[in-house]
Amino acid sequence: MQRKRYAPGRTGSTARTAVVLTSVLGLGLGLGLTGCSAGPTTDDIAVDAKAGPVSPVAPPGRYRTLFEPCGSVPQSTLKDLLPGAAALPDAERGKAYRGVAAVTYDTDRRVGCTWKADSPETSHRLSLDIERVVSYDPTVSDDARAQEVYLRKQLAVGIPVPPTTPPTPTGTATGTATPPSSGATAPENTANTANTTHTTSTPSPTATTGKPSTAPPSGAPSGGTPPPTPTPTSTGLEPRVLDGLGEIAYLDDTLSTVGANGHQRVVSVVFRTSNVIVTVSYREQTTGSVEAPDSKELQEKARNLARMLAERLEE
């Protein structure tokens, strides 16, 4: 009898064992994946009470860049500010109107330009400085930091900061009234008491002796006291705070002597808009017998240029 050839393969019991193991492994893997993917609930997350509230970040300034300064002043304005340039040769006149840019390391933070023109008896110089202030403190805004820089400039030239208006008191006055004595007359009897006193009181020594009062008449100085020093009349051209220019502005005006007979007047107008501070400086210098530069004329020209640049920032 011929034997059957043996063919490799699984017997019935072996196949059933493999199916059971496969099912068990699949179930274990499913449970493992479910356990790994399930994260903790919000109730299980511990909160650190020492962390405290998150501080709000201050808003950035309005301006991120600055305009080119030498091209910001029209040539018609430069002709008025630099009258001596009209007599210069064409090449030199064109150079005077182009100006010289200030050397800065970051033109997005600070820029400037200077124009100059001389004549035999007078010279004029115009300079422009534009600074964009950035606060590196996240709790202080760029505008607040720019205000600090501006106020330091104003105080440095001796112009006081206007005081803030105090709140209106809602209670009684701060002064303390003197309490009436125990024998004081009631308010409703004041008139009668005054009449009685007028008729029955003892006359004063002055009335008895008939001597004139030692008090000086109104407007006359008392004996030995010098009269008060008169206050100089204001001309309206003194260094002062300006209104209607940017968010806050001031004007400074200084006159000095140069050499034996020369005079120099420098008018500076400084204003702040958001986080940008603009400084316009206009100088006129005279020599010889020429009169000192006129304050009103220089102030008007500097203020007109500052208003033009403030409008440029609003574009």
mmCIF file of C-alpha atoms in Angstrom:
data_model
loop_
_atom_site.group_PDB
_atom_site.id
_atom_site.type_symbol
_atom_site.label_atom_id
_atom_site.label_comp_id
_atom_site.label_asym_id
_atom_site.label_seq_id
_atom_site.Cartn_x
_atom_site.Cartn_y
_atom_site.Cartn_z
ATOM 1 C CA MET A 1 0.000 0.000 0.000
ATOM 2 C CA GLN A 2 1.407 3.377 -1.009
ATOM 3 C CA ARG A 3 1.827 6.100 1.648
ATOM 4 C CA LYS A 4 0.535 9.581 1.116
ATOM 5 C CA ARG A 5 3.186 12.181 0.731
ATOM 6 C CA TYR A 6 3.349 14.648 3.645
ATOM 7 C CA ALA A 7 2.509 18.230 2.702
ATOM 8 C CA PRO A 8 3.644 20.987 5.141
ATOM 9 C CA GLY A 9 0.792 23.041 6.525
ATOM 10 C CA ARG A 10 -1.320 23.700 9.616
ATOM 11 C CA THR A 11 -3.402 21.114 11.224
ATOM 12 C CA GLY A 12 -6.858 22.012 12.420
ATOM 13 C CA SER A 13 -5.819 22.649 16.062
ATOM 14 C CA THR A 14 -2.843 24.730 15.040
ATOM 15 C CA ALA A 15 -4.984 26.946 12.804
ATOM 16 C CA ARG A 16 -7.464 27.515 15.578
ATOM 17 C CA THR A 17 -4.688 28.498 17.961
ATOM 18 C CA ALA A 18 -3.343 31.046 15.470
ATOM 19 C CA VAL A 19 -6.782 32.609 15.048
ATOM 20 C CA VAL A 20 -7.168 33.004 18.821
ATOM 21 C CA LEU A 21 -3.737 34.581 19.219
ATOM 22 C CA THR A 22 -4.436 37.003 16.381
ATOM 23 C CA SER A 23 -7.681 38.090 18.009
ATOM 24 C CA VAL A 24 -6.034 38.599 21.385
ATOM 25 C CA LEU A 25 -3.178 40.649 19.906
ATOM 26 C CA GLY A 26 -5.586 42.787 17.931
ATOM 27 C CA LEU A 27 -7.649 43.504 21.021
ATOM 28 C CA GLY A 28 -4.552 44.369 23.041
ATOM 29 C CA LEU A 29 -3.276 46.733 20.387
ATOM 30 C CA GLY A 30 -6.654 48.429 20.194
ATOM 31 C CA LEU A 31 -6.739 48.972 23.932
ATOM 32 C CA GLY A 32 -3.167 50.251 23.912
ATOM 33 C CA LEU A 33 -3.870 52.746 21.166
ATOM 34 C CA THR A 34 -6.977 53.949 22.910
ATOM 35 C CA GLY A 35 -5.087 54.427 26.155
ATOM 36 C CA CYS A 36 -2.287 56.374 24.483
ATOM 37 C CA SER A 37 -4.548 58.690 22.504
ATOM 38 C CA ALA A 38 -6.744 59.689 25.421
ATOM 39 C CA GLY A 39 -5.298 62.837 27.060
ATOM 40 C CA PRO A 40 -6.122 64.275 30.456
ATOM 41 C CA THR A 41 -9.355 66.207 30.843
ATOM 42 C CA THR A 42 -9.459 69.879 31.742
ATOM 43 C CA ASP A 43 -10.355 68.968 35.306
ATOM 44 C CA ASP A 44 -7.103 67.029 35.672
ATOM 45 C CA ILE A 45 -4.839 69.948 34.568
ATOM 46 C CA ALA A 46 -3.211 71.679 37.528
ATOM 47 C CA VAL A 47 -3.044 75.508 37.394
ATOM 48 C CA ASP A 48 -0.021 77.259 38.871
ATOM 49 C CA ALA A 49 -1.412 79.926 41.186
ATOM 50 C CA LYS A 50 1.973 81.708 41.336
ATOM 51 C CA ALA A 51 1.936 82.522 37.614
ATOM 52 C CA GLY A 52 -0.433 85.510 38.072
ATOM 53 C CA PRO A 53 -2.366 87.344 35.354
ATOM 54 C CA VAL A 54 -0.740 88.002 31.991
ATOM 55 C CA SER A 55 0.204 91.683 31.561
ATOM 56 C CA PRO A 56 -1.340 93.326 28.480
ATOM 57 C CA VAL A 57 1.048 94.320 25.717
ATOM 58 C CA ALA A 58 1.119 98.054 24.998
ATOM 59 C CA PRO A 59 0.049 99.029 21.465
ATOM 60 C CA PRO A 60 2.723 100.001 18.928
ATOM 61 C CA GLY A 61 3.122 103.506 17.568
ATOM 62 C CA ARG A 62 1.344 104.812 14.518
ATOM 63 C CA TYR A 63 4.481 105.152 12.395
ATOM 64 C CA ARG A 64 6.808 102.342 11.308
ATOM 65 C CA THR A 65 8.945 104.300 8.825
ATOM 66 C CA LEU A 66 10.018 107.915 8.167
ATOM 67 C CA PHE A 67 9.864 110.043 5.041
ATOM 68 C CA GLU A 68 12.962 111.305 3.233
ATOM 69 C CA PRO A 69 13.818 114.667 4.854
ATOM 70 C CA CYS A 70 15.804 116.540 2.184
ATOM 71 C CA GLY A 71 12.978 116.227 -0.334
ATOM 72 C CA SER A 72 10.239 117.092 2.153
ATOM 73 C CA VAL A 73 10.700 120.887 1.893
ATOM 74 C CA PRO A 74 9.517 122.450 -1.392
ATOM 75 C CA GLN A 75 11.980 124.612 -3.291
ATOM 76 C CA SER A 76 9.623 127.584 -3.067
ATOM 77 C CA THR A 77 9.824 127.359 0.730
ATOM 78 C CA LEU A 78 13.611 127.036 0.623
ATOM 79 C CA LYS A 79 13.865 130.196 -1.493
ATOM 80 C CA ASP A 80 12.022 132.079 1.245
ATOM 81 C CA LEU A 81 14.067 130.557 4.086
ATOM 82 C CA LEU A 82 17.433 130.922 2.307
ATOM 83 C CA PRO A 83 17.341 134.345 0.601
ATOM 84 C CA GLY A 84 21.103 134.355 0.109
ATOM 85 C CA ALA A 85 20.919 131.363 -2.239
ATOM 86 C CA ALA A 86 19.410 133.478 -5.017
ATOM 87 C CA ALA A 87 22.729 135.295 -5.519
ATOM 88 C CA LEU A 88 24.778 132.102 -5.758
ATOM 89 C CA PRO A 89 25.928 130.581 -9.073
ATOM 90 C CA ASP A 90 23.605 127.968 -10.533
ATOM 91 C CA ALA A 91 25.679 125.000 -9.391
ATOM 92 C CA GLU A 92 26.050 126.271 -5.840
ATOM 93 C CA ARG A 93 22.410 127.343 -5.669
ATOM 94 C CA GLY A 94 21.235 123.902 -6.699
ATOM 95 C CA LYS A 95 23.487 122.327 -4.088
ATOM 96 C CA ALA A 96 22.136 124.651 -1.406
ATOM 97 C CA TYR A 97 18.542 123.701 -2.231
ATOM 98 C CA ARG A 98 19.292 119.950 -2.255
ATOM 99 C CA GLY A 99 20.578 120.039 1.303
ATOM 100 C CA VAL A 100 22.873 117.626 3.105
ATOM 101 C CA ALA A 101 21.369 114.509 4.655
ATOM 102 C CA ALA A 102 22.316 113.661 8.227
ATOM 103 C CA VAL A 103 24.323 110.501 8.787
ATOM 104 C CA THR A 104 22.209 107.965 10.695
ATOM 105 C CA TYR A 105 22.512 104.235 11.229
ATOM 106 C CA ASP A 106 18.824 103.430 10.755
ATOM 107 C CA THR A 107 16.720 105.634 8.482
ATOM 108 C CA ASP A 108 13.552 104.050 9.877
ATOM 109 C CA ARG A 109 14.435 105.395 13.318
ATOM 110 C CA ARG A 110 16.005 108.809 12.656
ATOM 111 C CA VAL A 111 16.625 111.067 9.666
ATOM 112 C CA GLY A 112 17.668 114.682 9.155
ATOM 113 C CA CYS A 113 18.755 117.282 6.629
ATOM 114 C CA THR A 114 20.540 120.660 6.657
ATOM 115 C CA TRP A 115 20.366 123.597 4.221
ATOM 116 C CA LYS A 116 22.662 126.639 4.294
ATOM 117 C CA ALA A 117 23.168 129.812 2.283
ATOM 118 C CA ASP A 118 25.450 132.761 3.027
ATOM 119 C CA SER A 119 25.600 136.353 1.843
ATOM 120 C CA PRO A 120 28.133 139.083 2.675
ATOM 121 C CA GLU A 121 26.173 140.360 5.688
ATOM 122 C CA THR A 122 23.812 137.544 6.673
ATOM 123 C CA SER A 123 23.749 133.762 6.680
ATOM 124 C CA HIS A 124 20.819 131.383 7.060
ATOM 125 C CA ARG A 125 20.801 127.789 8.156
ATOM 126 C CA LEU A 126 17.839 125.402 8.272
ATOM 127 C CA SER A 127 18.002 121.960 9.885
ATOM 128 C CA LEU A 128 15.390 119.259 10.180
ATOM 129 C CA ASP A 129 15.504 116.309 12.589
ATOM 130 C CA ILE A 130 12.858 113.550 12.604
ATOM 131 C CA GLU A 131 12.970 110.790 15.214
ATOM 132 C CA ARG A 132 10.734 107.730 15.494
ATOM 133 C CA VAL A 133 10.648 106.532 19.098
ATOM 134 C CA VAL A 134 10.279 102.826 19.856
ATOM 135 C CA SER A 135 9.636 101.420 23.310
ATOM 136 C CA TYR A 136 11.362 98.154 24.102
ATOM 137 C CA ASP A 137 9.235 97.698 27.217
ATOM 138 C CA PRO A 138 6.114 95.682 26.300
ATOM 139 C CA THR A 139 4.133 97.438 29.043
ATOM 140 C CA VAL A 140 4.969 100.964 27.756
ATOM 141 C CA SER A 141 3.578 102.108 24.410
ATOM 142 C CA ASP A 142 5.653 103.853 21.760
ATOM 143 C CA ASP A 143 3.539 106.995 22.180
ATOM 144 C CA ALA A 144 4.167 107.100 25.933
ATOM 145 C CA ARG A 145 7.904 106.685 25.429
ATOM 146 C CA ALA A 146 7.887 109.423 22.775
ATOM 147 C CA GLN A 147 6.109 111.730 25.206
ATOM 148 C CA GLU A 148 8.893 111.177 27.742
ATOM 149 C CA VAL A 149 11.552 112.045 25.155
ATOM 150 C CA TYR A 150 9.614 115.149 24.092
ATOM 151 C CA LEU A 151 9.173 116.433 27.654
ATOM 152 C CA ARG A 152 12.895 116.075 28.329
ATOM 153 C CA LYS A 153 13.573 118.273 25.295
ATOM 154 C CA GLN A 154 11.083 120.887 26.459
ATOM 155 C CA LEU A 155 12.405 121.020 30.016
ATOM 156 C CA ALA A 156 15.994 121.210 28.746
ATOM 157 C CA VAL A 157 15.292 124.602 27.110
ATOM 158 C CA GLY A 158 13.585 125.946 30.233
ATOM 159 C CA ILE A 159 9.947 125.828 29.101
ATOM 160 C CA PRO A 160 7.832 124.486 31.989
ATOM 161 C CA VAL A 161 5.250 121.820 31.414
ATOM 162 C CA PRO A 162 1.729 123.220 31.904
ATOM 163 C CA PRO A 163 0.204 121.829 35.098
ATOM 164 C CA THR A 164 -2.743 119.539 34.829
ATOM 165 C CA THR A 165 -6.082 120.904 35.986
ATOM 166 C CA PRO A 166 -6.865 119.569 39.491
ATOM 167 C CA PRO A 167 -10.221 117.857 39.999
ATOM 168 C CA THR A 168 -13.070 119.996 41.291
ATOM 169 C CA PRO A 169 -13.533 119.365 45.031
ATOM 170 C CA THR A 170 -16.860 117.893 45.986
ATOM 171 C CA GLY A 171 -16.621 118.369 49.743
ATOM 172 C CA THR A 172 -16.095 121.407 51.935
ATOM 173 C CA ALA A 173 -13.288 123.882 51.492
ATOM 174 C CA THR A 174 -9.846 122.965 52.734
ATOM 175 C CA GLY A 175 -9.600 126.011 54.998
ATOM 176 C CA THR A 176 -10.736 125.538 58.605
ATOM 177 C CA ALA A 177 -13.039 128.171 59.988
ATOM 178 C CA THR A 178 -12.300 129.557 63.457
ATOM 179 C CA PRO A 179 -14.902 128.169 65.843
ATOM 180 C CA PRO A 180 -16.929 130.798 67.686
ATOM 181 C CA SER A 181 -16.232 131.381 71.359
ATOM 182 C CA SER A 182 -18.650 130.293 74.010
ATOM 183 C CA GLY A 183 -19.973 133.833 74.421
ATOM 184 C CA ALA A 184 -20.369 134.575 70.737
ATOM 185 C CA THR A 185 -23.624 136.018 69.529
ATOM 186 C CA ALA A 186 -25.837 133.939 67.279
ATOM 187 C CA PRO A 187 -25.726 134.858 63.572
ATOM 188 C CA GLU A 188 -29.293 136.193 63.556
ATOM 189 C CA ASN A 189 -28.377 138.800 66.226
ATOM 190 C CA THR A 190 -25.232 140.040 64.483
ATOM 191 C CA ALA A 191 -26.827 143.176 63.079
ATOM 192 C CA ASN A 192 -28.293 144.250 66.430
ATOM 193 C CA THR A 193 -25.048 143.539 68.244
ATOM 194 C CA ALA A 194 -23.084 145.597 65.733
ATOM 195 C CA ASN A 195 -25.381 148.558 66.205
ATOM 196 C CA THR A 196 -25.078 148.320 69.966
ATOM 197 C CA THR A 197 -21.314 148.092 69.838
ATOM 198 C CA HIS A 198 -21.111 151.096 67.546
ATOM 199 C CA THR A 199 -22.940 153.291 70.046
ATOM 200 C CA THR A 200 -21.593 152.029 73.370
ATOM 201 C CA SER A 201 -18.032 150.839 72.722
ATOM 202 C CA THR A 202 -15.022 152.857 73.839
ATOM 203 C CA PRO A 203 -13.512 154.939 71.014
ATOM 204 C CA SER A 204 -10.216 153.779 69.611
ATOM 205 C CA PRO A 205 -7.011 155.607 70.518
ATOM 206 C CA THR A 206 -6.773 157.022 67.031
ATOM 207 C CA ALA A 207 -10.209 158.550 67.192
ATOM 208 C CA THR A 208 -9.498 159.987 70.660
ATOM 209 C CA THR A 209 -6.175 161.618 69.861
ATOM 210 C CA GLY A 210 -7.150 162.639 66.337
ATOM 211 C CA LYS A 211 -3.887 161.364 64.806
ATOM 212 C CA PRO A 212 -4.062 160.290 61.213
ATOM 213 C CA SER A 213 -3.726 156.619 60.406
ATOM 214 C CA THR A 214 -0.203 155.385 59.937
ATOM 215 C CA ALA A 215 -1.253 153.094 57.098
ATOM 216 C CA PRO A 216 -0.127 154.402 53.704
ATOM 217 C CA PRO A 217 -2.795 155.438 51.211
ATOM 218 C CA SER A 218 -3.831 153.017 48.537
ATOM 219 C CA GLY A 219 -1.130 152.583 45.901
ATOM 220 C CA ALA A 220 1.602 154.342 47.913
ATOM 221 C CA PRO A 221 4.613 152.384 49.223
ATOM 222 C CA SER A 222 4.953 151.956 52.960
ATOM 223 C CA GLY A 223 7.809 153.652 54.791
ATOM 224 C CA GLY A 224 11.171 152.019 54.104
ATOM 225 C CA THR A 225 9.732 149.436 51.667
ATOM 226 C CA PRO A 226 10.965 149.729 48.045
ATOM 227 C CA PRO A 227 8.314 149.677 45.323
ATOM 228 C CA PRO A 228 7.783 146.332 43.589
ATOM 229 C CA THR A 229 9.759 145.653 40.448
ATOM 230 C CA PRO A 230 7.518 146.078 37.389
ATOM 231 C CA THR A 231 6.856 142.943 35.409
ATOM 232 C CA PRO A 232 8.125 143.172 31.827
ATOM 233 C CA THR A 233 5.366 143.352 29.271
ATOM 234 C CA SER A 234 4.897 140.122 27.317
ATOM 235 C CA THR A 235 5.356 140.397 23.563
ATOM 236 C CA GLY A 236 3.953 136.972 22.717
ATOM 237 C CA LEU A 237 7.263 135.955 21.154
ATOM 238 C CA GLU A 238 8.844 134.377 24.234
ATOM 239 C CA PRO A 239 9.666 130.653 24.323
ATOM 240 C CA ARG A 240 6.315 128.982 24.890
ATOM 241 C CA VAL A 241 4.030 126.018 24.349
ATOM 242 C CA LEU A 242 2.242 126.017 20.982
ATOM 243 C CA ASP A 243 -1.335 125.015 20.248
ATOM 244 C CA GLY A 244 -2.685 123.430 17.093
ATOM 245 C CA LEU A 245 0.548 121.751 16.037
ATOM 246 C CA GLY A 246 0.726 117.978 16.293
ATOM 247 C CA GLU A 247 -0.369 116.506 19.601
ATOM 248 C CA ILE A 248 1.954 118.742 21.628
ATOM 249 C CA ALA A 249 4.512 121.378 20.603
ATOM 250 C CA TYR A 250 6.731 124.190 21.846
ATOM 251 C CA LEU A 251 8.829 127.037 20.415
ATOM 252 C CA ASP A 252 12.224 128.198 21.632
ATOM 253 C CA ASP A 253 13.880 131.498 20.633
ATOM 254 C CA THR A 254 17.434 132.472 21.632
ATOM 255 C CA LEU A 255 19.497 135.528 20.672
ATOM 256 C CA SER A 256 23.262 135.676 21.146
ATOM 257 C CA THR A 257 26.211 137.787 20.028
ATOM 258 C CA VAL A 258 28.791 136.615 17.532
ATOM 259 C CA GLY A 259 32.143 138.319 17.392
ATOM 260 C CA ALA A 260 32.341 142.058 18.035
ATOM 261 C CA ASN A 261 29.159 143.252 16.325
ATOM 262 C CA GLY A 262 27.401 140.154 15.053
ATOM 263 C CA HIS A 263 24.131 138.674 16.263
ATOM 264 C CA GLN A 264 22.673 135.207 15.939
ATOM 265 C CA ARG A 265 19.068 134.173 16.512
ATOM 266 C CA VAL A 266 17.952 130.549 16.551
ATOM 267 C CA VAL A 267 14.264 129.606 16.498
ATOM 268 C CA SER A 268 13.366 125.963 17.154
ATOM 269 C CA VAL A 269 9.917 124.426 16.797
ATOM 270 C CA VAL A 270 9.487 120.925 18.215
ATOM 271 C CA PHE A 271 6.296 118.878 18.001
ATOM 272 C CA ARG A 272 5.195 115.283 18.547
ATOM 273 C CA THR A 273 2.691 113.238 16.579
ATOM 274 C CA SER A 274 2.168 109.740 17.981
ATOM 275 C CA ASN A 275 5.655 108.198 18.233
ATOM 276 C CA VAL A 276 7.432 110.686 15.924
ATOM 277 C CA ILE A 277 9.179 113.859 17.154
ATOM 278 C CA VAL A 278 10.021 116.572 14.609
ATOM 279 C CA THR A 279 12.478 119.423 15.277
ATOM 280 C CA VAL A 280 12.694 122.418 12.943
ATOM 281 C CA SER A 281 15.652 124.719 13.659
ATOM 282 C CA TYR A 282 16.010 128.003 11.747
ATOM 283 C CA ARG A 283 19.033 130.261 12.311
ATOM 284 C CA GLU A 284 19.941 133.687 11.004
ATOM 285 C CA GLN A 285 23.295 135.352 11.690
ATOM 286 C CA THR A 286 24.234 138.946 10.928
ATOM 287 C CA THR A 287 27.603 140.659 10.838
ATOM 288 C CA GLY A 288 28.834 144.214 11.052
ATOM 289 C CA SER A 289 26.292 146.978 11.576
ATOM 290 C CA VAL A 290 23.314 144.932 10.451
ATOM 291 C CA GLU A 291 20.533 144.809 13.028
ATOM 292 C CA ALA A 292 19.799 141.680 14.990
ATOM 293 C CA PRO A 293 17.526 139.176 13.207
ATOM 294 C CA ASP A 294 13.825 139.839 13.688
ATOM 295 C CA SER A 295 12.238 137.382 16.096
ATOM 296 C CA LYS A 296 8.707 137.583 14.701
ATOM 297 C CA GLU A 297 9.788 136.916 11.119
ATOM 298 C CA LEU A 298 11.921 133.892 11.991
ATOM 299 C CA GLN A 299 9.263 132.408 14.254
ATOM 300 C CA GLU A 300 6.603 132.743 11.579
ATOM 301 C CA LYS A 301 8.746 131.013 8.956
ATOM 302 C CA ALA A 302 9.725 128.173 11.304
ATOM 303 C CA ARG A 303 6.124 127.611 12.403
ATOM 304 C CA ASN A 304 4.861 127.543 8.810
ATOM 305 C CA LEU A 305 7.394 124.850 7.919
ATOM 306 C CA ALA A 306 6.497 122.843 11.028
ATOM 307 C CA ARG A 307 2.792 122.949 10.101
ATOM 308 C CA MET A 308 3.661 121.728 6.600
ATOM 309 C CA LEU A 309 5.577 118.758 8.012
ATOM 310 C CA ALA A 310 2.773 117.961 10.475
ATOM 311 C CA GLU A 311 0.364 117.762 7.535
ATOM 312 C CA ARG A 312 2.836 115.492 5.760
ATOM 313 C CA LEU A 313 2.715 113.083 8.682
ATOM 314 C CA GLU A 314 -1.076 112.974 8.485
ATOM 315 C CA GLU A 315 -1.064 111.813 4.856
#
